[in-house]
mmCIF file with all atom_site columns, C-alpha atoms in Angstrom:
data_model
loop_
_atom_site.group_PDB
_atom_site.id
_atom_site.type_symbol
_atom_site.label_atom_id
_atom_site.label_alt_id
_atom_site.label_comp_id
_atom_site.label_asym_id
_atom_site.label_entity_id
_atom_site.label_seq_id
_atom_site.pdbx_PDB_ins_code
_atom_site.Cartn_x
_atom_site.Cartn_y
_atom_site.Cartn_z
_atom_site.occupancy
_atom_site.B_iso_or_equiv
_atom_site.pdbx_formal_charge
_atom_site.auth_seq_id
_atom_site.auth_comp_id
_atom_site.auth_asym_id
_atom_site.auth_atom_id
_atom_site.pdbx_PDB_model_num
ATOM 1   C CA . ASN A 1 1   ? -28.509 -57.824 15.920 1.00 0.00 ? 1   ASN A CA 1
ATOM 2   C CA . ALA A 1 2   ? -28.662 -54.983 13.414 1.00 0.00 ? 2   ALA A CA 1
ATOM 3   C CA . GLY A 1 3   ? -28.002 -51.599 14.887 1.00 0.00 ? 3   GLY A CA 1
ATOM 4   C CA . VAL A 1 4   ? -25.477 -48.928 15.798 1.00 0.00 ? 4   VAL A CA 1
ATOM 5   C CA . THR A 1 5   ? -22.409 -49.959 17.762 1.00 0.00 ? 5   THR A CA 1
ATOM 6   C CA . GLN A 1 6   ? -20.335 -47.461 19.704 1.00 0.00 ? 6   GLN A CA 1
ATOM 7   C CA . THR A 1 7   ? -16.973 -48.025 21.358 1.00 0.00 ? 7   THR A CA 1
ATOM 8   C CA . PRO A 1 8   ? -15.720 -47.457 23.951 1.00 0.00 ? 8   PRO A CA 1
ATOM 9   C CA . LYS A 1 9   ? -18.618 -47.226 26.427 1.00 0.00 ? 9   LYS A CA 1
ATOM 10  C CA . PHE A 1 10  ? -16.573 -45.259 28.953 1.00 0.00 ? 10  PHE A CA 1
ATOM 11  C CA . GLN A 1 11  ? -13.414 -43.185 28.631 1.00 0.00 ? 11  GLN A CA 1
ATOM 12  C CA . VAL A 1 12  ? -11.401 -40.876 30.850 1.00 0.00 ? 12  VAL A CA 1
ATOM 13  C CA . LEU A 1 13  ? -8.997  -38.471 29.162 1.00 0.00 ? 13  LEU A CA 1
ATOM 14  C CA . LYS A 1 14  ? -6.554  -35.912 30.414 1.00 0.00 ? 14  LYS A CA 1
ATOM 15  C CA . THR A 1 15  ? -6.829  -32.374 29.116 1.00 0.00 ? 15  THR A CA 1
ATOM 16  C CA . GLY A 1 16  ? -4.994  -32.085 25.809 1.00 0.00 ? 16  GLY A CA 1
ATOM 17  C CA . GLN A 1 17  ? -5.159  -35.746 24.889 1.00 0.00 ? 17  GLN A CA 1
ATOM 18  C CA . SER A 1 18  ? -6.760  -36.859 21.640 1.00 0.00 ? 18  SER A CA 1
ATOM 19  C CA . MET A 1 19  ? -8.939  -39.845 20.958 1.00 0.00 ? 19  MET A CA 1
ATOM 20  C CA . THR A 1 20  ? -11.401 -41.329 18.513 1.00 0.00 ? 20  THR A CA 1
ATOM 21  C CA . LEU A 1 21  ? -14.905 -42.483 19.357 1.00 0.00 ? 21  LEU A CA 1
ATOM 22  C CA . GLN A 1 22  ? -15.955 -45.291 17.074 1.00 0.00 ? 22  GLN A CA 1
ATOM 23  C CA . CYS A 1 23  ? -19.377 -45.745 15.500 1.00 0.00 ? 23  CYS A CA 1
ATOM 24  C CA . ALA A 1 24  ? -20.458 -48.501 13.145 1.00 0.00 ? 24  ALA A CA 1
ATOM 25  C CA . GLN A 1 25  ? -23.841 -49.442 11.729 1.00 0.00 ? 25  GLN A CA 1
ATOM 26  C CA . ASP A 1 26  ? -24.879 -52.517 9.771  1.00 0.00 ? 26  ASP A CA 1
ATOM 27  C CA . MET A 1 27  ? -28.199 -51.297 8.380  1.00 0.00 ? 27  MET A CA 1
ATOM 28  C CA . ASN A 1 28  ? -26.744 -49.744 5.212  1.00 0.00 ? 28  ASN A CA 1
ATOM 29  C CA . HIS A 1 29  ? -27.922 -46.332 6.371  1.00 0.00 ? 29  HIS A CA 1
ATOM 30  C CA . GLU A 1 30  ? -26.654 -43.397 4.383  1.00 0.00 ? 30  GLU A CA 1
ATOM 31  C CA . TYR A 1 31  ? -27.195 -40.796 7.091  1.00 0.00 ? 31  TYR A CA 1
ATOM 32  C CA . MET A 1 32  ? -25.040 -40.855 10.216 1.00 0.00 ? 32  MET A CA 1
ATOM 33  C CA . SER A 1 33  ? -24.628 -38.245 12.904 1.00 0.00 ? 33  SER A CA 1
ATOM 34  C CA . TRP A 1 34  ? -23.029 -37.516 16.256 1.00 0.00 ? 34  TRP A CA 1
ATOM 35  C CA . TYR A 1 35  ? -24.821 -35.893 19.189 1.00 0.00 ? 35  TYR A CA 1
ATOM 36  C CA . ARG A 1 36  ? -23.693 -34.959 22.640 1.00 0.00 ? 36  ARG A CA 1
ATOM 37  C CA . GLN A 1 37  ? -26.023 -35.008 25.618 1.00 0.00 ? 37  GLN A CA 1
ATOM 38  C CA . ASP A 1 38  ? -25.467 -32.686 28.549 1.00 0.00 ? 38  ASP A CA 1
ATOM 39  C CA . PRO A 1 39  ? -27.677 -32.028 31.587 1.00 0.00 ? 39  PRO A CA 1
ATOM 40  C CA . GLY A 1 40  ? -29.953 -29.071 30.945 1.00 0.00 ? 40  GLY A CA 1
ATOM 41  C CA . MET A 1 41  ? -28.785 -28.783 27.328 1.00 0.00 ? 41  MET A CA 1
ATOM 42  C CA . GLY A 1 42  ? -30.443 -31.804 25.809 1.00 0.00 ? 42  GLY A CA 1
ATOM 43  C CA . LEU A 1 43  ? -28.973 -33.444 22.731 1.00 0.00 ? 43  LEU A CA 1
ATOM 44  C CA . ARG A 1 44  ? -26.990 -31.291 20.333 1.00 0.00 ? 44  ARG A CA 1
ATOM 45  C CA . LEU A 1 45  ? -25.764 -32.187 16.859 1.00 0.00 ? 45  LEU A CA 1
ATOM 46  C CA . ILE A 1 46  ? -21.981 -32.180 16.418 1.00 0.00 ? 46  ILE A CA 1
ATOM 47  C CA . HIS A 1 47  ? -21.382 -33.475 12.876 1.00 0.00 ? 47  HIS A CA 1
ATOM 48  C CA . TYR A 1 48  ? -23.306 -35.449 10.306 1.00 0.00 ? 48  TYR A CA 1
ATOM 49  C CA . SER A 1 49  ? -22.817 -37.292 7.034  1.00 0.00 ? 49  SER A CA 1
ATOM 50  C CA . VAL A 1 50  ? -25.174 -38.182 4.205  1.00 0.00 ? 50  VAL A CA 1
ATOM 51  C CA . GLY A 1 51  ? -22.836 -40.728 2.646  1.00 0.00 ? 51  GLY A CA 1
ATOM 52  C CA . ALA A 1 52  ? -19.267 -41.876 2.227  1.00 0.00 ? 52  ALA A CA 1
ATOM 53  C CA . GLY A 1 53  ? -16.966 -38.931 1.598  1.00 0.00 ? 53  GLY A CA 1
ATOM 54  C CA . ILE A 1 54  ? -19.572 -36.333 2.630  1.00 0.00 ? 54  ILE A CA 1
ATOM 55  C CA . THR A 1 55  ? -19.551 -34.706 6.057  1.00 0.00 ? 55  THR A CA 1
ATOM 56  C CA . ASP A 1 56  ? -20.784 -31.425 7.439  1.00 0.00 ? 56  ASP A CA 1
ATOM 57  C CA . GLN A 1 57  ? -20.931 -29.501 10.690 1.00 0.00 ? 57  GLN A CA 1
ATOM 58  C CA . GLY A 1 58  ? -23.810 -29.469 13.104 1.00 0.00 ? 58  GLY A CA 1
ATOM 59  C CA . GLU A 1 59  ? -24.474 -26.891 15.805 1.00 0.00 ? 59  GLU A CA 1
ATOM 60  C CA . VAL A 1 60  ? -21.502 -27.624 18.102 1.00 0.00 ? 60  VAL A CA 1
ATOM 61  C CA . PRO A 1 61  ? -18.618 -28.797 15.857 1.00 0.00 ? 61  PRO A CA 1
ATOM 62  C CA . ASN A 1 62  ? -15.681 -26.997 17.474 1.00 0.00 ? 62  ASN A CA 1
ATOM 63  C CA . GLY A 1 63  ? -13.018 -29.341 18.829 1.00 0.00 ? 63  GLY A CA 1
ATOM 64  C CA . TYR A 1 64  ? -14.272 -32.337 16.853 1.00 0.00 ? 64  TYR A CA 1
ATOM 65  C CA . ASN A 1 65  ? -13.419 -33.868 13.486 1.00 0.00 ? 65  ASN A CA 1
ATOM 66  C CA . VAL A 1 66  ? -15.174 -36.565 11.508 1.00 0.00 ? 66  VAL A CA 1
ATOM 67  C CA . SER A 1 67  ? -14.591 -38.577 8.367  1.00 0.00 ? 67  SER A CA 1
ATOM 68  C CA . ARG A 1 68  ? -16.703 -41.043 6.425  1.00 0.00 ? 68  ARG A CA 1
ATOM 69  C CA . SER A 1 69  ? -14.648 -43.408 4.314  1.00 0.00 ? 69  SER A CA 1
ATOM 70  C CA . THR A 1 70  ? -17.247 -46.196 4.297  1.00 0.00 ? 70  THR A CA 1
ATOM 71  C CA . THR A 1 71  ? -21.016 -46.381 4.604  1.00 0.00 ? 71  THR A CA 1
ATOM 72  C CA . GLU A 1 72  ? -20.697 -48.361 7.829  1.00 0.00 ? 72  GLU A CA 1
ATOM 73  C CA . ASP A 1 73  ? -18.279 -46.274 9.896  1.00 0.00 ? 73  ASP A CA 1
ATOM 74  C CA . PHE A 1 74  ? -18.392 -42.711 11.189 1.00 0.00 ? 74  PHE A CA 1
ATOM 75  C CA . PRO A 1 75  ? -15.655 -42.032 13.767 1.00 0.00 ? 75  PRO A CA 1
ATOM 76  C CA . LEU A 1 76  ? -15.568 -38.864 15.860 1.00 0.00 ? 76  LEU A CA 1
ATOM 77  C CA . ARG A 1 77  ? -12.152 -37.462 16.759 1.00 0.00 ? 77  ARG A CA 1
ATOM 78  C CA . LEU A 1 78  ? -11.428 -35.200 19.681 1.00 0.00 ? 78  LEU A CA 1
ATOM 79  C CA . LEU A 1 79  ? -8.369  -33.225 18.681 1.00 0.00 ? 79  LEU A CA 1
ATOM 80  C CA . SER A 1 80  ? -7.278  -31.860 22.068 1.00 0.00 ? 80  SER A CA 1
ATOM 81  C CA . ALA A 1 81  ? -9.647  -32.826 24.846 1.00 0.00 ? 81  ALA A CA 1
ATOM 82  C CA . ALA A 1 82  ? -10.995 -30.113 27.140 1.00 0.00 ? 82  ALA A CA 1
ATOM 83  C CA . PRO A 1 83  ? -13.094 -30.427 30.321 1.00 0.00 ? 83  PRO A CA 1
ATOM 84  C CA . SER A 1 84  ? -15.990 -28.814 28.406 1.00 0.00 ? 84  SER A CA 1
ATOM 85  C CA . GLN A 1 85  ? -16.102 -31.931 26.252 1.00 0.00 ? 85  GLN A CA 1
ATOM 86  C CA . THR A 1 86  ? -17.087 -34.063 29.219 1.00 0.00 ? 86  THR A CA 1
ATOM 87  C CA . SER A 1 87  ? -20.393 -35.470 28.021 1.00 0.00 ? 87  SER A CA 1
ATOM 88  C CA . VAL A 1 88  ? -22.246 -38.499 26.763 1.00 0.00 ? 88  VAL A CA 1
ATOM 89  C CA . TYR A 1 89  ? -21.809 -38.973 23.031 1.00 0.00 ? 89  TYR A CA 1
ATOM 90  C CA . PHE A 1 90  ? -24.357 -40.707 20.854 1.00 0.00 ? 90  PHE A CA 1
ATOM 91  C CA . CYS A 1 91  ? -24.050 -41.857 17.285 1.00 0.00 ? 91  CYS A CA 1
ATOM 92  C CA . ALA A 1 92  ? -27.251 -42.138 15.267 1.00 0.00 ? 92  ALA A CA 1
ATOM 93  C CA . SER A 1 93  ? -28.081 -43.342 11.781 1.00 0.00 ? 93  SER A CA 1
ATOM 94  C CA . SER A 1 94  ? -31.074 -43.294 9.455  1.00 0.00 ? 94  SER A CA 1
ATOM 95  C CA . SER A 1 95  ? -31.899 -44.141 5.893  1.00 0.00 ? 95  SER A CA 1
ATOM 96  C CA . TRP A 1 96  ? -31.644 -41.261 3.425  1.00 0.00 ? 96  TRP A CA 1
ATOM 97  C CA . THR A 1 97  ? -32.412 -41.347 -0.267 1.00 0.00 ? 97  THR A CA 1
ATOM 98  C CA . GLY A 1 98  ? -32.082 -37.646 -0.942 1.00 0.00 ? 98  GLY A CA 1
ATOM 99  C CA . GLN A 1 99  ? -35.833 -37.417 -0.983 1.00 0.00 ? 99  GLN A CA 1
ATOM 100 C CA . MET A 1 100 ? -36.929 -39.361 2.036  1.00 0.00 ? 100 MET A CA 1
ATOM 101 C CA . ILE A 1 101 ? -35.457 -39.945 5.428  1.00 0.00 ? 101 ILE A CA 1
ATOM 102 C CA . GLY A 1 102 ? -36.433 -42.730 7.793  1.00 0.00 ? 102 GLY A CA 1
ATOM 103 C CA . GLY A 1 103 ? -36.456 -43.062 11.536 1.00 0.00 ? 103 GLY A CA 1
ATOM 104 C CA . TYR A 1 104 ? -33.317 -42.727 13.638 1.00 0.00 ? 104 TYR A CA 1
ATOM 105 C CA . THR A 1 105 ? -31.452 -45.540 15.374 1.00 0.00 ? 105 THR A CA 1
ATOM 106 C CA . PHE A 1 106 ? -29.134 -44.597 18.212 1.00 0.00 ? 106 PHE A CA 1
ATOM 107 C CA . GLY A 1 107 ? -26.105 -46.306 19.651 1.00 0.00 ? 107 GLY A CA 1
ATOM 108 C CA . SER A 1 108 ? -25.773 -46.971 23.378 1.00 0.00 ? 108 SER A CA 1
ATOM 109 C CA . GLY A 1 109 ? -23.437 -44.029 23.893 1.00 0.00 ? 109 GLY A CA 1
ATOM 110 C CA . THR A 1 110 ? -19.914 -43.256 25.055 1.00 0.00 ? 110 THR A CA 1
ATOM 111 C CA . ARG A 1 111 ? -19.558 -41.592 28.434 1.00 0.00 ? 111 ARG A CA 1
ATOM 112 C CA . LEU A 1 112 ? -16.476 -39.346 28.265 1.00 0.00 ? 112 LEU A CA 1
ATOM 113 C CA . THR A 1 113 ? -14.835 -37.572 31.171 1.00 0.00 ? 113 THR A CA 1
ATOM 114 C CA . VAL A 1 114 ? -12.020 -35.099 30.608 1.00 0.00 ? 114 VAL A CA 1
ATOM 115 C CA . VAL A 1 115 ? -9.960  -34.272 33.697 1.00 0.00 ? 115 VAL A CA 1
ATOM 116 C CA . LYS L 2 1   ? -36.274 -22.029 14.921 1.00 0.00 ? 1   LYS L CA 1
ATOM 117 C CA . GLN L 2 2   ? -38.036 -25.176 16.003 1.00 0.00 ? 2   GLN L CA 1
ATOM 118 C CA . GLU L 2 3   ? -38.765 -25.505 19.691 1.00 0.00 ? 3   GLU L CA 1
ATOM 119 C CA . VAL L 2 4   ? -40.120 -28.685 21.212 1.00 0.00 ? 4   VAL L CA 1
ATOM 120 C CA . THR L 2 5   ? -41.804 -28.712 24.603 1.00 0.00 ? 5   THR L CA 1
ATOM 121 C CA . GLN L 2 6   ? -42.824 -31.734 26.628 1.00 0.00 ? 6   GLN L CA 1
ATOM 122 C CA . ILE L 2 7   ? -45.401 -31.710 29.378 1.00 0.00 ? 7   ILE L CA 1
ATOM 123 C CA . PRO L 2 8   ? -45.319 -32.827 32.113 1.00 0.00 ? 8   PRO L CA 1
ATOM 124 C CA . ALA L 2 9   ? -41.645 -32.736 32.999 1.00 0.00 ? 9   ALA L CA 1
ATOM 125 C CA . ALA L 2 10  ? -42.137 -35.576 35.449 1.00 0.00 ? 10  ALA L CA 1
ATOM 126 C CA . LEU L 2 11  ? -44.932 -37.993 36.206 1.00 0.00 ? 11  LEU L CA 1
ATOM 127 C CA . SER L 2 12  ? -45.402 -40.560 38.948 1.00 0.00 ? 12  SER L CA 1
ATOM 128 C CA . VAL L 2 13  ? -48.294 -42.998 38.650 1.00 0.00 ? 13  VAL L CA 1
ATOM 129 C CA . PRO L 2 14  ? -49.383 -46.292 40.212 1.00 0.00 ? 14  PRO L CA 1
ATOM 130 C CA . GLU L 2 15  ? -49.059 -49.423 38.155 1.00 0.00 ? 15  GLU L CA 1
ATOM 131 C CA . GLY L 2 16  ? -51.948 -50.100 35.791 1.00 0.00 ? 16  GLY L CA 1
ATOM 132 C CA . GLU L 2 17  ? -52.854 -46.520 34.987 1.00 0.00 ? 17  GLU L CA 1
ATOM 133 C CA . ASN L 2 18  ? -53.318 -45.285 31.451 1.00 0.00 ? 18  ASN L CA 1
ATOM 134 C CA . LEU L 2 19  ? -51.320 -42.147 30.828 1.00 0.00 ? 19  LEU L CA 1
ATOM 135 C CA . VAL L 2 20  ? -50.670 -39.482 28.231 1.00 0.00 ? 20  VAL L CA 1
ATOM 136 C CA . LEU L 2 21  ? -47.432 -37.670 27.542 1.00 0.00 ? 21  LEU L CA 1
ATOM 137 C CA . ASN L 2 22  ? -47.596 -34.460 25.573 1.00 0.00 ? 22  ASN L CA 1
ATOM 138 C CA . CYS L 2 23  ? -45.223 -32.966 23.023 1.00 0.00 ? 23  CYS L CA 1
ATOM 139 C CA . SER L 2 24  ? -45.723 -29.624 21.285 1.00 0.00 ? 24  SER L CA 1
ATOM 140 C CA . PHE L 2 25  ? -43.642 -27.972 18.585 1.00 0.00 ? 25  PHE L CA 1
ATOM 141 C CA . THR L 2 26  ? -43.583 -24.491 17.116 1.00 0.00 ? 26  THR L CA 1
ATOM 142 C CA . ASP L 2 27  ? -42.931 -25.197 13.429 1.00 0.00 ? 27  ASP L CA 1
ATOM 143 C CA . SER L 2 28  ? -45.579 -27.410 11.846 1.00 0.00 ? 28  SER L CA 1
ATOM 144 C CA . ALA L 2 29  ? -43.501 -27.891 8.668  1.00 0.00 ? 29  ALA L CA 1
ATOM 145 C CA . ILE L 2 30  ? -41.815 -30.924 10.159 1.00 0.00 ? 30  ILE L CA 1
ATOM 146 C CA . TYR L 2 31  ? -41.260 -34.075 8.169  1.00 0.00 ? 31  TYR L CA 1
ATOM 147 C CA . ASN L 2 32  ? -41.351 -36.712 10.892 1.00 0.00 ? 32  ASN L CA 1
ATOM 148 C CA . LEU L 2 33  ? -41.772 -36.990 14.633 1.00 0.00 ? 33  LEU L CA 1
ATOM 149 C CA . GLN L 2 34  ? -40.177 -39.776 16.632 1.00 0.00 ? 34  GLN L CA 1
ATOM 150 C CA . TRP L 2 35  ? -40.701 -40.868 20.230 1.00 0.00 ? 35  TRP L CA 1
ATOM 151 C CA . PHE L 2 36  ? -37.781 -42.341 22.156 1.00 0.00 ? 36  PHE L CA 1
ATOM 152 C CA . ARG L 2 37  ? -37.261 -43.908 25.533 1.00 0.00 ? 37  ARG L CA 1
ATOM 153 C CA . GLN L 2 38  ? -34.079 -43.444 27.551 1.00 0.00 ? 38  GLN L CA 1
ATOM 154 C CA . ASP L 2 39  ? -33.251 -45.456 30.641 1.00 0.00 ? 39  ASP L CA 1
ATOM 155 C CA . PRO L 2 40  ? -30.771 -43.967 33.138 1.00 0.00 ? 40  PRO L CA 1
ATOM 156 C CA . GLY L 2 41  ? -27.220 -44.193 31.808 1.00 0.00 ? 41  GLY L CA 1
ATOM 157 C CA . LYS L 2 42  ? -28.386 -45.789 28.591 1.00 0.00 ? 42  LYS L CA 1
ATOM 158 C CA . GLY L 2 43  ? -28.919 -44.872 24.967 1.00 0.00 ? 43  GLY L CA 1
ATOM 159 C CA . LEU L 2 44  ? -32.100 -43.853 23.184 1.00 0.00 ? 44  LEU L CA 1
ATOM 160 C CA . THR L 2 45  ? -34.493 -46.558 22.108 1.00 0.00 ? 45  THR L CA 1
ATOM 161 C CA . SER L 2 46  ? -36.918 -45.699 19.331 1.00 0.00 ? 46  SER L CA 1
ATOM 162 C CA . LEU L 2 47  ? -40.533 -46.321 20.284 1.00 0.00 ? 47  LEU L CA 1
ATOM 163 C CA . LEU L 2 48  ? -42.603 -44.935 17.451 1.00 0.00 ? 48  LEU L CA 1
ATOM 164 C CA . LEU L 2 49  ? -41.984 -43.009 14.252 1.00 0.00 ? 49  LEU L CA 1
ATOM 165 C CA . ILE L 2 50  ? -44.801 -40.938 12.775 1.00 0.00 ? 50  ILE L CA 1
ATOM 166 C CA . GLN L 2 51  ? -44.126 -39.865 9.239  1.00 0.00 ? 51  GLN L CA 1
ATOM 167 C CA . SER L 2 52  ? -45.534 -36.655 7.824  1.00 0.00 ? 52  SER L CA 1
ATOM 168 C CA . SER L 2 53  ? -48.382 -38.345 5.972  1.00 0.00 ? 53  SER L CA 1
ATOM 169 C CA . GLN L 2 54  ? -49.499 -40.296 9.038  1.00 0.00 ? 54  GLN L CA 1
ATOM 170 C CA . ARG L 2 55  ? -51.603 -39.251 11.987 1.00 0.00 ? 55  ARG L CA 1
ATOM 171 C CA . GLU L 2 56  ? -50.806 -42.047 14.417 1.00 0.00 ? 56  GLU L CA 1
ATOM 172 C CA . GLN L 2 57  ? -48.758 -45.145 15.065 1.00 0.00 ? 57  GLN L CA 1
ATOM 173 C CA . THR L 2 58  ? -49.294 -48.029 17.450 1.00 0.00 ? 58  THR L CA 1
ATOM 174 C CA . SER L 2 59  ? -46.962 -50.574 18.964 1.00 0.00 ? 59  SER L CA 1
ATOM 175 C CA . GLY L 2 60  ? -48.258 -52.851 21.685 1.00 0.00 ? 60  GLY L CA 1
ATOM 176 C CA . ARG L 2 61  ? -49.426 -50.728 24.608 1.00 0.00 ? 61  ARG L CA 1
ATOM 177 C CA . LEU L 2 62  ? -48.129 -47.548 22.995 1.00 0.00 ? 62  LEU L CA 1
ATOM 178 C CA . ASN L 2 63  ? -50.017 -45.241 20.693 1.00 0.00 ? 63  ASN L CA 1
ATOM 179 C CA . ALA L 2 64  ? -48.698 -41.965 19.346 1.00 0.00 ? 64  ALA L CA 1
ATOM 180 C CA . SER L 2 65  ? -50.686 -39.365 17.475 1.00 0.00 ? 65  SER L CA 1
ATOM 181 C CA . LEU L 2 66  ? -49.558 -36.386 15.452 1.00 0.00 ? 66  LEU L CA 1
ATOM 182 C CA . ASP L 2 67  ? -51.484 -33.212 14.627 1.00 0.00 ? 67  ASP L CA 1
ATOM 183 C CA . LYS L 2 68  ? -49.165 -31.035 12.576 1.00 0.00 ? 68  LYS L CA 1
ATOM 184 C CA . SER L 2 69  ? -51.666 -28.209 12.198 1.00 0.00 ? 69  SER L CA 1
ATOM 185 C CA . SER L 2 70  ? -51.839 -27.679 15.947 1.00 0.00 ? 70  SER L CA 1
ATOM 186 C CA . GLY L 2 71  ? -48.196 -28.560 16.543 1.00 0.00 ? 71  GLY L CA 1
ATOM 187 C CA . ARG L 2 72  ? -48.925 -31.425 18.918 1.00 0.00 ? 72  ARG L CA 1
ATOM 188 C CA . SER L 2 73  ? -48.158 -35.066 19.465 1.00 0.00 ? 73  SER L CA 1
ATOM 189 C CA . THR L 2 74  ? -49.279 -37.324 22.283 1.00 0.00 ? 74  THR L CA 1
ATOM 190 C CA . LEU L 2 75  ? -47.895 -40.644 23.475 1.00 0.00 ? 75  LEU L CA 1
ATOM 191 C CA . TYR L 2 76  ? -50.490 -42.836 25.111 1.00 0.00 ? 76  TYR L CA 1
ATOM 192 C CA . ILE L 2 77  ? -49.299 -45.671 27.349 1.00 0.00 ? 77  ILE L CA 1
ATOM 193 C CA . ALA L 2 78  ? -51.940 -48.194 28.309 1.00 0.00 ? 78  ALA L CA 1
ATOM 194 C CA . ALA L 2 79  ? -51.874 -50.236 31.516 1.00 0.00 ? 79  ALA L CA 1
ATOM 195 C CA . SER L 2 80  ? -48.561 -48.840 32.705 1.00 0.00 ? 80  SER L CA 1
ATOM 196 C CA . GLN L 2 81  ? -45.980 -51.160 34.302 1.00 0.00 ? 81  GLN L CA 1
ATOM 197 C CA . PRO L 2 82  ? -42.930 -50.501 36.513 1.00 0.00 ? 82  PRO L CA 1
ATOM 198 C CA . GLY L 2 83  ? -40.759 -51.455 33.523 1.00 0.00 ? 83  GLY L CA 1
ATOM 199 C CA . ASP L 2 84  ? -42.129 -48.409 31.698 1.00 0.00 ? 84  ASP L CA 1
ATOM 200 C CA . SER L 2 85  ? -40.226 -46.151 34.092 1.00 0.00 ? 85  SER L CA 1
ATOM 201 C CA . ALA L 2 86  ? -37.810 -44.096 31.994 1.00 0.00 ? 86  ALA L CA 1
ATOM 202 C CA . THR L 2 87  ? -37.411 -40.716 30.340 1.00 0.00 ? 87  THR L CA 1
ATOM 203 C CA . TYR L 2 88  ? -39.524 -40.265 27.240 1.00 0.00 ? 88  TYR L CA 1
ATOM 204 C CA . LEU L 2 89  ? -38.277 -37.915 24.543 1.00 0.00 ? 89  LEU L CA 1
ATOM 205 C CA . CYS L 2 90  ? -40.010 -36.647 21.456 1.00 0.00 ? 90  CYS L CA 1
ATOM 206 C CA . ALA L 2 91  ? -38.033 -35.293 18.534 1.00 0.00 ? 91  ALA L CA 1
ATOM 207 C CA . THR L 2 92  ? -38.982 -33.613 15.290 1.00 0.00 ? 92  THR L CA 1
ATOM 208 C CA . TYR L 2 93  ? -37.007 -33.293 12.102 1.00 0.00 ? 93  TYR L CA 1
ATOM 209 C CA . TYR L 2 94  ? -37.248 -31.919 8.589  1.00 0.00 ? 94  TYR L CA 1
ATOM 210 C CA . MET L 2 95  ? -36.685 -33.631 5.282  1.00 0.00 ? 95  MET L CA 1
ATOM 211 C CA . GLU L 2 96  ? -33.696 -31.649 4.116  1.00 0.00 ? 96  GLU L CA 1
ATOM 212 C CA . TYR L 2 97  ? -29.988 -32.025 3.715  1.00 0.00 ? 97  TYR L CA 1
ATOM 213 C CA . GLY L 2 98  ? -28.391 -31.574 7.084  1.00 0.00 ? 98  GLY L CA 1
ATOM 214 C CA . ASN L 2 99  ? -31.596 -32.057 8.985  1.00 0.00 ? 99  ASN L CA 1
ATOM 215 C CA . LYS L 2 100 ? -31.194 -32.622 12.652 1.00 0.00 ? 100 LYS L CA 1
ATOM 216 C CA . LEU L 2 101 ? -33.367 -33.955 15.405 1.00 0.00 ? 101 LEU L CA 1
ATOM 217 C CA . VAL L 2 102 ? -34.812 -31.281 17.668 1.00 0.00 ? 102 VAL L CA 1
ATOM 218 C CA . PHE L 2 103 ? -35.574 -32.849 21.012 1.00 0.00 ? 103 PHE L CA 1
ATOM 219 C CA . GLY L 2 104 ? -37.862 -31.892 23.814 1.00 0.00 ? 104 GLY L CA 1
ATOM 220 C CA . ALA L 2 105 ? -36.455 -31.938 27.330 1.00 0.00 ? 105 ALA L CA 1
ATOM 221 C CA . GLY L 2 106 ? -38.287 -35.155 28.083 1.00 0.00 ? 106 GLY L CA 1
ATOM 222 C CA . THR L 2 107 ? -40.835 -36.495 30.539 1.00 0.00 ? 107 THR L CA 1
ATOM 223 C CA . ILE L 2 108 ? -39.460 -38.539 33.432 1.00 0.00 ? 108 ILE L CA 1
ATOM 224 C CA . LEU L 2 109 ? -41.937 -41.302 34.133 1.00 0.00 ? 109 LEU L CA 1
ATOM 225 C CA . ARG L 2 110 ? -42.034 -43.380 37.270 1.00 0.00 ? 110 ARG L CA 1
ATOM 226 C CA . VAL L 2 111 ? -44.528 -46.207 37.549 1.00 0.00 ? 111 VAL L CA 1
ATOM 227 C CA . LYS L 2 112 ? -44.907 -47.450 41.102 1.00 0.00 ? 112 LYS L CA 1
ATOM 228 C CA . SER L 2 113 ? -45.693 -51.073 41.872 1.00 0.00 ? 113 SER L CA 1
#
């Protein structure tokens, strides 16, 4: 089924460890983004990309890196995990032509706990 | 700065009722508005997308309307079922580089059998 695939679904990290959350989509969407969802804070944009080789920061980028080497993949890297990064992370994609943007498709999420 | 508000915050209804969820936003210069459903511990499932040139969209028992001039959208659910129980989120976004979804806090719906 076409969609956005995120791995892993669950992860526990120790403070200071690094890891990469994977996101892949098979809809040939140009626009990909990462959100985190926290109770009482809603969903907040971390990083986004409008195509291979192009990334930019969202509203809460600190502590995270991204890269976009292919249209399909948009991994999110935690450089040195902190308890404040305990959250549910969602990857989302949409079509983007530079003039029009379509609806968003979300992955099923990665639930991350940092101890 | 766009702010999105959803009313009510929670709703509990008996099975079979027709119901309306409300979403209001402060900046009417949005491009699209999208309704999502989120089940506990799960991801967001897109329900309906209303593009800027449209006033409503329908899918099965769901109908969503958009009035940009008044800054409002409504999601109408006909003949509610226990399987409709979930959190419903509306989100607006602009057509610009770096646009982001601005979400409401959601309406938690419980349909009792």
